[in-house]
Amino acid sequence: MSDPAPEHASGLATAGPADPEHDRTASYALDPGYVRALTDRVVSTTGESVPTYSPFTGQPLGAIPQSSTADVETAYRRAQRAQEAWAATPLEDRSRAMLALHDLILDRQDEIIDLVCWESGKARKHAFDEPLHVALTARYYARTAHEHLDPSRKAGVVPGLTRVEVNREPKGVVGVISPWNYPFTMALCDGLPALMAGNAVVHKPDAQTMLSALLGVQLLEEAGFPRDLWQVVAGPGRELGGPMIERSDYVCFTGSTATGKVIARQCADRLIGCSLELGGKNPILVLRDAAVDRAAEGAVRAAFSNAGQLCVSMERMFVADQVYDRFVARFVERTKAMRLGSGLEWGSDMGSLISKAQLDTVTAHVEDAVGKGARVLAGGRARPDLGPYFYEPTILEGVTPDMTCFGDETFGPVIALYRFHDEAEAVARANAGEYGLNASIYSRDGKRARAIARQIRCGTVNINEAFGATFASIDSPMGGMRQSGMGRRQGAEGIHRYTESQSVATQRVVRFAPMLGMSDQAYARMMTANLRLMNKLRRK
Ligand code: NAD
């Protein structure tokens, strides 16, 4: 789904918080001055704007100025100028700004979470993950800047006489295209390593969640990053994506697999690199020796965090025969006890879907499955009484390959349960399909679970956790195999993608040609003897 026109559910009662003490929106999101200070950052000369709406209530939140192709060009020109100065800024200064951002995000987390909740409709506890993840990312890249970016020495071809070092140069201007589901995290977490490596960013957030992204950009400036270093453009991806890719030195995209393929083709035409974080149909395996209670608690988070609108959340669950009945009873009980709610206060376990389009997909997947014989163990219906796009957390049993939700990503709060008899069969079923983003395994035997993890074709595997253990461990790479993506965010790979490596070799004394009257043939013989010797000495 790309930039659907947001639905304004007019006529619905406002389902905002009843307690005025919790109604912090007056001081942030709905104050026109506050909104204007954010939207002023969009590069826009069109005079046109598009309203955004809160999924909680269907009410408008603000008007987002729209960018033209010419505005995209302006954004790239500004970013390019800023990048030249930034690339010459010492790593210490870049790290200082990154750590200032870390502190600022923790200090301003209430404001960030309020805005994320209003724009995305998620529960407060799920919105908290966003400042948390960005702070972790900022700290990680600030503290590891030298490790990842300093010139590194390598083995030379002639030991002692060939000195080799590898430099890491910034690519230039990185185009970032981000989705709506984690609007603050997805806005910043991929751009921060790009900045750390000396690049500038031109960013197009999803139209439905522009304000959360713009707040992130405002915080960057407050933390000490040069204002022009991060440019924001707004408008439909289909229109702005092409002009952005035309001007980018590298593209970082997060979104659907269908759009990812379009982006990859456009980048191929220009021979520029891209990283693609795409969709998934993630499996969770509960082995016969799993701690059933822990697995049931984890399954709730795995399937229903952010109402299932999470690239790494689980939609397929394979449970061992030996624990199936006990596990399902606990999982269903916990799911039925979840508190659904709109508004900014803590205390609800799940919020709204973001849009009517998401609600329609979820409804269609569940109706199709039920119509073809699947059983609903929990949920299975929309909740318009709570807000226009609410849908209950839903557990299905008896899902078969002819049902849409068997292999297609729902991207909503729906999980299908499958019983398995032997583990090899469960692994094969988990690996079936096109995707390979994230998996989870519950077992009391860590060693056995890690051995099974090696057989799973997913970019991340969490043991005794849903997705947080890998996603929050910023030192390790995160991303998808197969149709779930290309390239990795986080860790060394997450920053090196934004650099060009340059090898510089200094040759001393000997040269790569015959010396002292030696014939070409004698030189070839000497070099052959040399190679044999090096192999005997076990040199690399
Ligand atoms: P989408 O691909 O439609 O949109 C994502 C972004 O791409 C938006 O900013 C949109 O404006 C832009 N876009 C759309 N068409 C474009 C085009 N032709 N050229 C350039 N940009 C374009 O995705 P969506 O359906 O809104 O988002 C949900 C999908 O994103 C799900 O499939 C989910 O799995 C995936 N996702 C993946 C991750 C991850 O890290 N792997 C994270 C979040 C979401």
Coordinates of C-alpha atoms and ligand atoms in Angstrom, one line a residue:
M1 CA 0.0 0.0 0.0
S2 CA 1.6 3.3 -1.0
D3 CA 0.5 6.6 0.4
P4 CA -3.3 6.0 0.3
A5 CA -5.4 9.1 0.7
P6 CA -6.0 9.1 4.5
E7 CA -9.5 8.4 5.4
H8 CA -11.3 11.0 7.4
A9 CA -13.8 9.1 9.4
S10 CA -16.1 12.1 9.9
G11 CA -19.0 11.6 12.2
L12 CA -17.2 9.3 14.6
A13 CA -17.0 10.5 18.2
T14 CA -13.6 11.5 19.4
A15 CA -12.2 8.6 21.3
G16 CA -9.4 10.6 22.9
P17 CA -8.4 10.3 26.5
A18 CA -11.1 11.1 29.0
D19 CA -8.7 12.3 31.7
P20 CA -7.6 15.9 30.8
E21 CA -4.4 15.4 32.8
H22 CA -3.3 12.9 30.1
D23 CA -4.4 15.1 27.3
R24 CA -1.0 16.4 26.3
T25 CA -2.0 16.9 22.7
A26 CA -3.0 20.5 23.4
S27 CA 0.6 21.4 24.1
Y28 CA 2.0 19.5 21.1
A29 CA 0.4 17.9 18.2
L30 CA -2.7 19.9 17.8
D31 CA -1.2 23.3 18.5
P32 CA -1.0 25.0 15.0
G33 CA 2.2 26.8 15.9
Y34 CA 3.8 23.5 17.0
V35 CA 2.7 21.8 13.8
R36 CA 3.9 24.7 11.6
A37 CA 7.4 24.7 13.3
L38 CA 7.7 21.1 12.1
T39 CA 6.2 21.4 8.7
D40 CA 8.3 24.5 7.9
R41 CA 11.2 22.0 7.4
V42 CA 9.7 20.4 4.3
V43 CA 11.3 21.8 1.2
S44 CA 8.2 23.0 -0.6
T45 CA 7.3 25.8 -3.0
T46 CA 4.1 24.4 -4.4
G47 CA 1.7 26.2 -2.1
E48 CA -0.1 22.9 -1.8
S49 CA -0.6 20.9 1.3
V50 CA -2.2 17.6 2.3
P51 CA -3.8 17.0 5.7
T52 CA -2.9 14.1 8.0
Y53 CA -5.3 12.5 10.3
S54 CA -5.1 10.7 13.6
P55 CA -6.1 7.1 13.4
F56 CA -7.4 7.3 17.0
T57 CA -10.2 9.7 16.1
G58 CA -10.2 10.3 12.4
Q59 CA -9.6 14.0 13.2
P60 CA -7.1 16.1 11.2
L61 CA -3.7 16.7 12.9
G62 CA -2.0 19.2 10.5
A63 CA -1.4 20.1 6.9
I64 CA 1.8 18.9 5.2
P65 CA 3.3 21.1 2.5
Q66 CA 3.9 19.1 -0.7
S67 CA 7.2 19.1 -2.7
S68 CA 7.6 19.2 -6.4
T69 CA 10.3 17.7 -8.5
A70 CA 12.0 21.1 -8.5
D71 CA 11.8 21.1 -4.7
V72 CA 13.6 17.7 -4.7
E73 CA 16.3 19.2 -6.8
T74 CA 16.7 22.1 -4.3
A75 CA 16.9 19.6 -1.4
Y76 CA 19.7 17.7 -3.1
R77 CA 21.6 20.9 -3.9
R78 CA 21.4 22.1 -0.3
A79 CA 22.3 18.7 1.0
Q80 CA 25.3 18.4 -1.3
R81 CA 26.7 21.8 -0.1
A82 CA 26.2 20.8 3.5
Q83 CA 27.8 17.4 2.9
E84 CA 31.1 18.8 1.7
A85 CA 31.6 20.7 4.9
W86 CA 30.3 17.8 7.0
A87 CA 32.7 15.3 5.5
A88 CA 35.6 17.5 6.6
T89 CA 34.2 17.6 10.2
P90 CA 36.3 15.5 12.6
L91 CA 34.7 12.2 13.8
E92 CA 34.8 13.6 17.4
D93 CA 32.5 16.4 16.5
R94 CA 30.1 14.1 14.6
S95 CA 30.1 11.7 17.6
R96 CA 29.4 14.6 20.0
A97 CA 26.3 15.6 18.0
M98 CA 25.2 12.0 18.0
L99 CA 25.5 11.6 21.8
A100 CA 23.7 15.0 22.3
L101 CA 20.9 13.5 20.1
H102 CA 20.8 10.4 22.4
D103 CA 20.3 12.6 25.5
L104 CA 17.8 14.9 23.8
I105 CA 15.7 11.9 22.7
L106 CA 15.6 10.5 26.2
D107 CA 14.7 14.0 27.6
R108 CA 12.0 14.6 25.1
Q109 CA 10.6 11.1 24.9
D110 CA 7.1 12.1 26.2
E111 CA 6.7 14.6 23.3
I112 CA 8.0 12.1 20.8
I113 CA 5.7 9.3 22.0
D114 CA 2.7 11.6 22.1
L115 CA 3.2 12.6 18.5
V116 CA 3.9 9.0 17.4
C117 CA 0.7 7.8 19.1
W118 CA -1.4 10.5 17.6
E119 CA -0.1 10.0 14.1
S120 CA 0.1 6.2 14.0
G121 CA -2.6 5.2 16.5
K122 CA -0.3 2.8 18.4
A123 CA -0.4 2.1 22.1
R124 CA 2.0 4.1 24.2
K125 CA 4.1 1.2 25.2
H126 CA 4.7 0.4 21.6
A127 CA 5.5 4.0 20.8
F128 CA 8.1 4.0 23.5
D129 CA 10.2 1.5 21.4
E130 CA 10.8 4.3 18.9
P131 CA 12.8 6.8 21.0
L132 CA 14.5 3.8 22.6
H133 CA 15.7 2.3 19.3
V134 CA 16.9 5.6 18.0
A135 CA 18.8 6.4 21.2
L136 CA 20.4 3.0 21.1
T137 CA 21.4 3.6 17.4
A138 CA 22.8 7.1 18.1
R139 CA 24.9 5.9 21.0
Y140 CA 26.2 2.8 19.1
Y141 CA 27.4 4.7 16.1
A142 CA 28.9 7.5 18.2
R143 CA 30.9 5.1 20.3
T144 CA 32.0 2.9 17.3
A145 CA 32.8 5.7 14.8
H146 CA 36.6 5.1 14.9
E147 CA 36.2 1.3 14.8
H148 CA 34.1 1.5 11.7
L149 CA 35.5 4.5 9.9
D150 CA 39.2 4.9 10.7
P151 CA 41.7 3.8 7.9
S152 CA 42.5 0.1 8.5
R153 CA 45.8 -1.7 7.7
K154 CA 45.7 -4.8 5.6
A155 CA 48.2 -7.5 4.6
G156 CA 50.3 -6.4 1.6
V157 CA 51.3 -8.8 -1.2
V158 CA 55.1 -8.6 -0.3
P159 CA 55.3 -8.8 3.5
G160 CA 57.1 -5.9 5.0
L161 CA 57.5 -4.2 1.6
T162 CA 53.9 -3.5 0.5
R163 CA 52.0 -1.3 3.0
V164 CA 48.2 -1.3 2.5
E165 CA 45.5 0.7 4.1
V166 CA 41.8 1.0 3.4
N167 CA 40.1 4.3 3.7
R168 CA 36.3 4.8 4.1
E169 CA 35.0 7.7 2.2
P170 CA 31.3 8.9 2.4
K171 CA 29.1 8.2 -0.6
G172 CA 27.7 11.7 -0.7
V173 CA 24.0 12.3 -0.5
V174 CA 21.9 9.4 0.7
G175 CA 18.2 9.2 -0.3
V176 CA 16.1 7.7 2.6
I177 CA 12.5 6.5 1.9
S178 CA 10.7 5.4 5.0
P179 CA 7.3 3.8 5.9
W180 CA 4.6 4.8 8.4
N181 CA 4.7 1.9 10.8
Y182 CA 7.5 3.1 13.1
P183 CA 7.6 6.7 11.9
F184 CA 10.2 8.1 14.3
T185 CA 12.5 5.0 14.3
M186 CA 12.3 4.4 10.6
A187 CA 12.9 8.1 9.9
L188 CA 16.1 8.3 11.9
C189 CA 17.7 4.9 12.5
D190 CA 19.0 4.4 8.9
G191 CA 20.0 8.0 8.4
L192 CA 22.2 8.3 11.6
P193 CA 24.9 5.9 10.4
A194 CA 24.8 7.8 7.0
L195 CA 25.5 11.1 8.9
M196 CA 28.2 9.4 11.1
A197 CA 30.0 8.3 7.9
G198 CA 30.0 11.9 6.6
N199 CA 27.0 11.8 4.2
A200 CA 24.0 14.1 4.0
V201 CA 20.5 12.8 3.8
V202 CA 17.4 13.7 1.7
H203 CA 14.5 12.0 3.2
K204 CA 10.9 11.2 2.1
P205 CA 8.8 9.9 5.0
D206 CA 5.5 8.2 4.4
A207 CA 2.7 10.8 3.9
Q208 CA 0.7 9.4 6.8
T209 CA 3.3 10.1 9.4
M210 CA 5.2 13.2 8.4
L211 CA 5.1 15.0 11.7
S212 CA 6.9 12.3 13.7
A213 CA 9.7 12.2 11.1
L214 CA 9.9 16.0 11.1
L215 CA 10.2 16.1 14.9
G216 CA 13.2 13.8 14.5
V217 CA 14.8 16.2 12.1
Q218 CA 14.1 19.1 14.4
L219 CA 15.9 17.2 17.2
L220 CA 18.9 16.6 14.9
E221 CA 19.3 20.3 14.5
E222 CA 18.9 20.9 18.2
A223 CA 21.6 18.3 18.9
G224 CA 24.1 20.2 16.8
F225 CA 23.9 18.7 13.3
P226 CA 24.0 21.4 10.6
R227 CA 20.5 22.3 9.5
D228 CA 20.9 21.6 5.8
L229 CA 22.5 18.2 6.3
W230 CA 19.1 16.5 6.5
Q231 CA 16.5 17.6 3.9
V232 CA 12.9 16.5 4.0
V233 CA 10.6 16.3 1.0
A234 CA 6.9 15.4 1.0
G235 CA 4.6 13.8 -1.5
P236 CA 3.6 10.5 -3.1
G237 CA 6.4 8.0 -3.4
R238 CA 5.5 7.2 -6.9
E239 CA 6.2 10.8 -7.9
L240 CA 9.2 11.8 -5.8
G241 CA 10.9 8.4 -5.8
G242 CA 12.3 8.6 -9.3
P243 CA 13.7 12.2 -9.0
M244 CA 15.3 11.3 -5.7
I245 CA 17.0 8.2 -7.1
E246 CA 18.2 10.3 -10.0
R247 CA 20.1 12.5 -7.6
S248 CA 21.1 10.1 -4.9
D249 CA 24.5 8.5 -4.4
Y250 CA 22.9 5.7 -2.5
V251 CA 19.3 4.8 -1.5
C252 CA 18.0 3.3 1.7
F253 CA 14.5 2.1 1.4
T254 CA 12.2 0.5 4.0
G255 CA 8.7 -0.6 2.9
S256 CA 6.9 -3.3 0.8
T257 CA 8.7 -5.8 -1.4
A258 CA 6.8 -4.6 -4.4
T259 CA 8.1 -1.0 -4.0
G260 CA 11.5 -2.3 -3.1
K261 CA 11.8 -4.0 -6.5
V262 CA 10.9 -0.8 -8.3
I263 CA 13.6 1.1 -6.3
A264 CA 16.2 -1.6 -7.0
R265 CA 15.5 -1.4 -10.8
Q266 CA 15.9 2.4 -10.8
C267 CA 19.1 2.2 -8.8
A268 CA 20.4 -0.4 -11.2
D269 CA 19.9 2.0 -14.1
R270 CA 22.2 4.5 -12.4
L271 CA 24.6 1.9 -11.0
I272 CA 24.2 3.1 -7.5
G273 CA 23.8 0.9 -4.4
C274 CA 20.7 0.5 -2.3
S275 CA 19.6 -1.3 0.8
L276 CA 16.1 -2.6 1.0
E277 CA 14.3 -3.6 4.2
L278 CA 11.1 -5.2 3.0
G279 CA 8.2 -7.4 4.0
G280 CA 8.1 -10.7 5.9
K281 CA 5.8 -13.7 6.9
N282 CA 7.8 -14.4 10.0
P283 CA 7.6 -17.8 11.8
I284 CA 7.8 -18.5 15.5
L285 CA 8.7 -22.1 16.6
V286 CA 7.7 -23.4 20.0
L287 CA 9.8 -26.6 20.6
R288 CA 8.7 -29.5 22.8
D289 CA 11.0 -28.3 25.7
A290 CA 9.8 -24.6 25.6
A291 CA 8.8 -22.9 28.8
V292 CA 5.1 -22.7 27.9
D293 CA 4.2 -19.6 29.9
R294 CA 7.2 -17.6 28.6
A295 CA 6.5 -18.6 25.1
A296 CA 2.8 -17.5 25.4
E297 CA 3.8 -14.2 26.8
G298 CA 6.4 -13.8 24.0
A299 CA 3.9 -14.8 21.4
V300 CA 1.6 -11.9 22.4
R301 CA 4.4 -9.4 21.8
A302 CA 5.5 -11.3 18.7
A303 CA 2.1 -11.1 17.0
F304 CA 0.4 -8.0 18.4
S305 CA 3.1 -5.3 19.0
N306 CA 2.0 -2.2 17.1
A307 CA -1.1 -4.2 16.1
G308 CA 1.1 -6.5 14.0
Q309 CA 2.2 -3.6 11.8
L310 CA 5.8 -4.4 12.3
C311 CA 8.1 -5.9 9.7
V312 CA 9.6 -8.3 12.2
S313 CA 6.4 -9.4 13.9
M314 CA 5.1 -13.0 13.6
E315 CA 2.2 -14.2 11.5
R316 CA 2.9 -18.0 11.6
M317 CA 3.4 -20.1 14.7
F318 CA 4.6 -23.7 14.7
V319 CA 4.0 -25.5 18.0
A320 CA 5.3 -28.9 19.0
D321 CA 2.7 -31.6 19.6
Q322 CA 3.9 -32.2 23.2
V323 CA 3.1 -28.7 24.3
Y324 CA 0.4 -27.6 21.8
D325 CA -2.7 -27.8 23.9
R326 CA -1.1 -26.2 27.0
F327 CA 0.5 -23.5 25.0
V328 CA -2.6 -22.6 23.0
A329 CA -4.7 -22.4 26.1
R330 CA -2.2 -19.9 27.7
F331 CA -1.7 -17.9 24.5
V332 CA -5.5 -17.5 23.9
E333 CA -6.1 -16.6 27.5
R334 CA -3.4 -13.9 27.4
T335 CA -4.6 -12.6 24.1
K336 CA -8.2 -12.3 25.3
A337 CA -7.0 -10.4 28.4
M338 CA -5.3 -7.7 26.2
R339 CA -6.6 -4.2 26.8
L340 CA -7.3 -2.2 23.6
G341 CA -7.4 1.5 23.8
S342 CA -6.9 4.8 22.0
G343 CA -5.3 7.9 23.4
L344 CA -1.9 8.8 24.9
E345 CA -2.0 7.2 28.3
W346 CA 0.0 4.1 29.4
G347 CA -2.0 1.0 30.1
S348 CA -3.4 -0.2 26.8
D349 CA -1.8 -3.4 25.3
M350 CA -2.7 -2.6 21.7
G351 CA -3.8 0.4 19.7
S352 CA -5.4 1.1 16.4
L353 CA -4.4 0.1 12.8
I354 CA -3.2 3.1 10.9
S355 CA -5.7 3.4 8.2
K356 CA -8.8 2.1 6.5
A357 CA -6.6 0.4 3.9
Q358 CA -4.9 -1.6 6.7
L359 CA -8.2 -2.4 8.3
D360 CA -9.6 -3.6 5.0
T361 CA -6.6 -5.9 4.4
V362 CA -6.8 -7.4 7.9
T363 CA -10.6 -7.9 7.6
A364 CA -10.3 -9.4 4.1
H365 CA -7.6 -11.9 5.3
V366 CA -9.6 -13.1 8.3
E367 CA -12.9 -13.3 6.4
D368 CA -11.2 -15.3 3.6
A369 CA -9.7 -17.7 6.1
V370 CA -12.9 -18.2 8.1
G371 CA -14.9 -18.6 4.9
K372 CA -12.6 -21.4 3.8
G373 CA -12.8 -23.2 7.2
A374 CA -10.3 -21.6 9.6
R375 CA -11.3 -21.4 13.2
V376 CA -11.0 -18.2 15.2
L377 CA -9.6 -18.8 18.7
A378 CA -9.5 -15.2 19.7
G379 CA -10.5 -11.8 18.2
G380 CA -11.6 -11.9 14.6
R381 CA -13.5 -8.7 14.4
A382 CA -13.2 -4.9 14.0
R383 CA -13.9 -2.6 16.9
P384 CA -15.4 0.6 15.6
D385 CA -16.6 1.3 19.1
L386 CA -12.9 2.1 20.1
G387 CA -11.9 4.0 17.0
P388 CA -12.4 3.9 13.2
Y389 CA -9.5 1.4 12.5
F390 CA -9.4 -0.9 15.5
Y391 CA -9.2 -4.7 15.0
E392 CA -9.0 -7.3 17.8
P393 CA -5.8 -9.4 18.2
T394 CA -6.7 -12.5 16.3
I395 CA -5.6 -16.1 16.6
L396 CA -6.5 -18.6 13.8
E397 CA -6.3 -22.3 13.7
G398 CA -6.7 -24.6 10.6
V399 CA -5.2 -22.1 8.1
T400 CA -4.5 -23.9 4.8
P401 CA -2.5 -23.1 1.7
D402 CA -5.6 -22.0 -0.2
M403 CA -6.2 -19.1 2.2
T404 CA -4.7 -15.7 1.5
C405 CA -3.1 -15.3 5.0
F406 CA -1.3 -18.6 4.6
G407 CA 1.6 -17.0 2.6
D408 CA 0.7 -13.3 2.1
E409 CA 1.8 -10.8 4.6
T410 CA -1.2 -9.4 6.5
F411 CA 0.8 -6.7 8.4
G412 CA -1.9 -6.7 11.1
P413 CA -2.8 -8.5 14.4
V414 CA -3.4 -11.9 13.0
I415 CA -1.5 -15.1 13.6
A416 CA -2.0 -18.6 12.4
L417 CA -1.2 -21.6 14.6
Y418 CA 0.1 -24.9 13.2
R419 CA 0.9 -28.1 15.1
F420 CA 4.1 -30.0 14.2
H421 CA 5.4 -33.5 15.0
D422 CA 9.0 -33.4 14.2
E423 CA 11.4 -30.4 14.2
A424 CA 12.9 -31.0 10.7
E425 CA 9.3 -30.7 9.3
A426 CA 8.7 -27.5 11.4
V427 CA 11.9 -26.0 10.0
A428 CA 10.9 -26.8 6.5
R429 CA 7.5 -25.2 7.0
A430 CA 9.0 -22.2 8.6
N431 CA 11.4 -21.8 5.6
A432 CA 8.5 -22.2 3.0
G433 CA 7.4 -19.1 1.1
E434 CA 9.4 -16.3 -0.4
Y435 CA 10.2 -14.2 2.7
G436 CA 13.1 -14.5 5.1
L437 CA 13.2 -11.6 7.6
N438 CA 12.9 -12.7 11.2
A439 CA 12.2 -15.8 13.1
S440 CA 11.8 -16.8 16.8
I441 CA 12.5 -20.1 18.6
Y442 CA 11.3 -21.0 22.1
S443 CA 13.3 -23.8 23.8
R444 CA 14.9 -24.4 27.2
D445 CA 17.9 -25.7 25.4
G446 CA 19.8 -22.8 24.0
K447 CA 22.4 -24.9 22.2
R448 CA 19.8 -26.9 20.4
A449 CA 17.8 -23.8 19.5
R450 CA 20.9 -22.1 18.1
A451 CA 21.6 -25.2 16.0
I452 CA 18.0 -25.0 14.6
A453 CA 18.5 -21.2 14.0
R454 CA 21.3 -22.0 11.6
Q455 CA 18.8 -23.9 9.4
I456 CA 16.3 -21.0 9.3
R457 CA 16.5 -18.8 6.2
C458 CA 15.9 -15.5 7.9
G459 CA 18.2 -12.5 8.5
T460 CA 17.5 -12.5 12.2
V461 CA 16.6 -15.3 14.6
N462 CA 15.6 -14.6 18.3
I463 CA 15.8 -17.3 20.9
N464 CA 13.3 -17.1 23.7
E465 CA 12.3 -13.6 22.5
A466 CA 10.1 -12.3 19.7
F467 CA 12.2 -9.7 17.9
G468 CA 13.6 -7.2 20.5
A469 CA 16.8 -9.2 21.2
T470 CA 18.1 -8.9 17.6
F471 CA 16.5 -5.6 16.7
A472 CA 17.9 -3.7 19.8
S473 CA 21.3 -5.3 19.5
I474 CA 22.7 -2.6 17.3
D475 CA 26.2 -4.2 17.1
S476 CA 24.8 -7.0 14.9
P477 CA 23.4 -6.7 11.4
M478 CA 19.6 -6.8 10.8
G479 CA 17.8 -7.3 7.5
G480 CA 16.2 -9.8 5.2
M481 CA 17.1 -12.8 3.1
R482 CA 15.3 -13.7 -0.1
Q483 CA 12.3 -11.4 -0.8
S484 CA 12.6 -9.7 2.5
G485 CA 15.4 -7.4 1.4
M486 CA 19.0 -6.7 0.4
G487 CA 21.8 -5.3 2.5
R488 CA 21.7 -4.8 6.3
R489 CA 21.0 -2.1 8.8
Q490 CA 22.9 -1.9 12.1
G491 CA 26.4 -3.0 13.0
A492 CA 29.4 -2.6 10.7
E493 CA 27.3 -3.4 7.6
G494 CA 24.8 -0.7 8.6
I495 CA 27.4 2.0 8.3
H496 CA 29.8 0.6 5.7
R497 CA 26.9 0.6 3.1
Y498 CA 27.2 4.4 3.1
T499 CA 30.9 4.4 2.4
E500 CA 33.2 3.8 -0.6
S501 CA 36.2 1.8 0.4
Q502 CA 39.5 2.9 -1.1
S503 CA 42.7 0.8 -0.9
V504 CA 46.0 2.6 -0.9
A505 CA 49.1 0.5 -1.3
T506 CA 52.6 1.9 -0.9
Q507 CA 55.3 -0.3 -2.5
R508 CA 58.9 -0.2 -1.1
V509 CA 62.2 -1.5 -2.5
V510 CA 61.0 -4.2 -4.9
R511 CA 58.7 -3.5 -7.8
F512 CA 56.3 -5.6 -9.9
A513 CA 58.6 -6.0 -12.9
P514 CA 62.0 -7.6 -13.5
M515 CA 64.9 -5.8 -11.8
L516 CA 68.7 -5.7 -12.2
G517 CA 68.7 -7.0 -15.8
M518 CA 66.6 -10.0 -15.0
S519 CA 64.7 -11.4 -18.0
D520 CA 60.9 -11.6 -18.1
Q521 CA 61.1 -15.4 -18.0
A522 CA 63.4 -15.3 -15.0
Y523 CA 61.1 -12.9 -13.2
A524 CA 58.1 -15.2 -13.9
R525 CA 60.1 -18.2 -12.4
M526 CA 61.1 -16.2 -9.3
M527 CA 57.5 -15.1 -8.7
T528 CA 56.2 -18.7 -9.1
A529 CA 58.8 -19.9 -6.5
N530 CA 57.7 -17.0 -4.3
L531 CA 54.0 -18.0 -4.4
R532 CA 54.9 -21.6 -3.5
L533 CA 57.0 -20.4 -0.6
M534 CA 54.2 -18.1 0.7
N535 CA 51.7 -21.0 0.6
K536 CA 54.2 -23.2 2.5
L537 CA 54.5 -20.5 5.1
R538 CA 50.7 -20.4 5.3
R539 CA 50.5 -16.7 4.5
K540 CA 47.1 -15.4 3.4
Ligands
NAD1 P1 5.2 1.0 0.6 O1 6.3 0.4 -0.1 O2 4.0 1.3 -0.1 O3 5.7 2.5 1.2 C1 6.9 2.7 1.9 C2 7.5 4.0 1.4 O4 7.8 4.0 0.1 C3 6.6 5.2 1.6 O5 7.3 6.4 2.1 C4 6.0 5.5 0.3 O6 5.6 6.8 0.0 C5 7.2 5.1 -0.6 N1 6.9 4.7 -2.0 C6 5.8 4.1 -2.4 N2 5.9 3.9 -3.7 C7 7.1 4.3 -4.1 C8 7.8 4.4 -5.4 N3 7.3 3.9 -6.5 N4 9.0 5.0 -5.4 C9 9.6 5.4 -4.3 N5 8.9 5.4 -3.1 C10 7.7 4.9 -3.0 O7 5.0 0.2 2.0 P2 3.8 0.2 2.9 O8 2.9 -0.8 2.4 O9 3.3 1.6 3.2 O10 4.5 -0.3 4.2 C11 4.3 -1.5 4.8 C12 5.4 -2.5 4.2 O11 6.7 -2.1 4.7 C13 5.2 -3.9 4.8 O12 5.3 -4.8 3.7 C14 6.3 -4.1 5.7 O13 6.7 -5.4 5.9 C15 7.4 -3.2 5.2 N6 8.2 -2.8 6.3 C16 9.5 -3.4 6.4 C17 10.3 -3.0 7.4 C18 11.7 -3.6 7.5 O14 12.5 -3.1 8.2 N7 12.0 -4.7 6.8 C19 10.0 -2.0 8.3 C20 8.7 -1.4 8.1 C21 7.9 -1.8 7.1

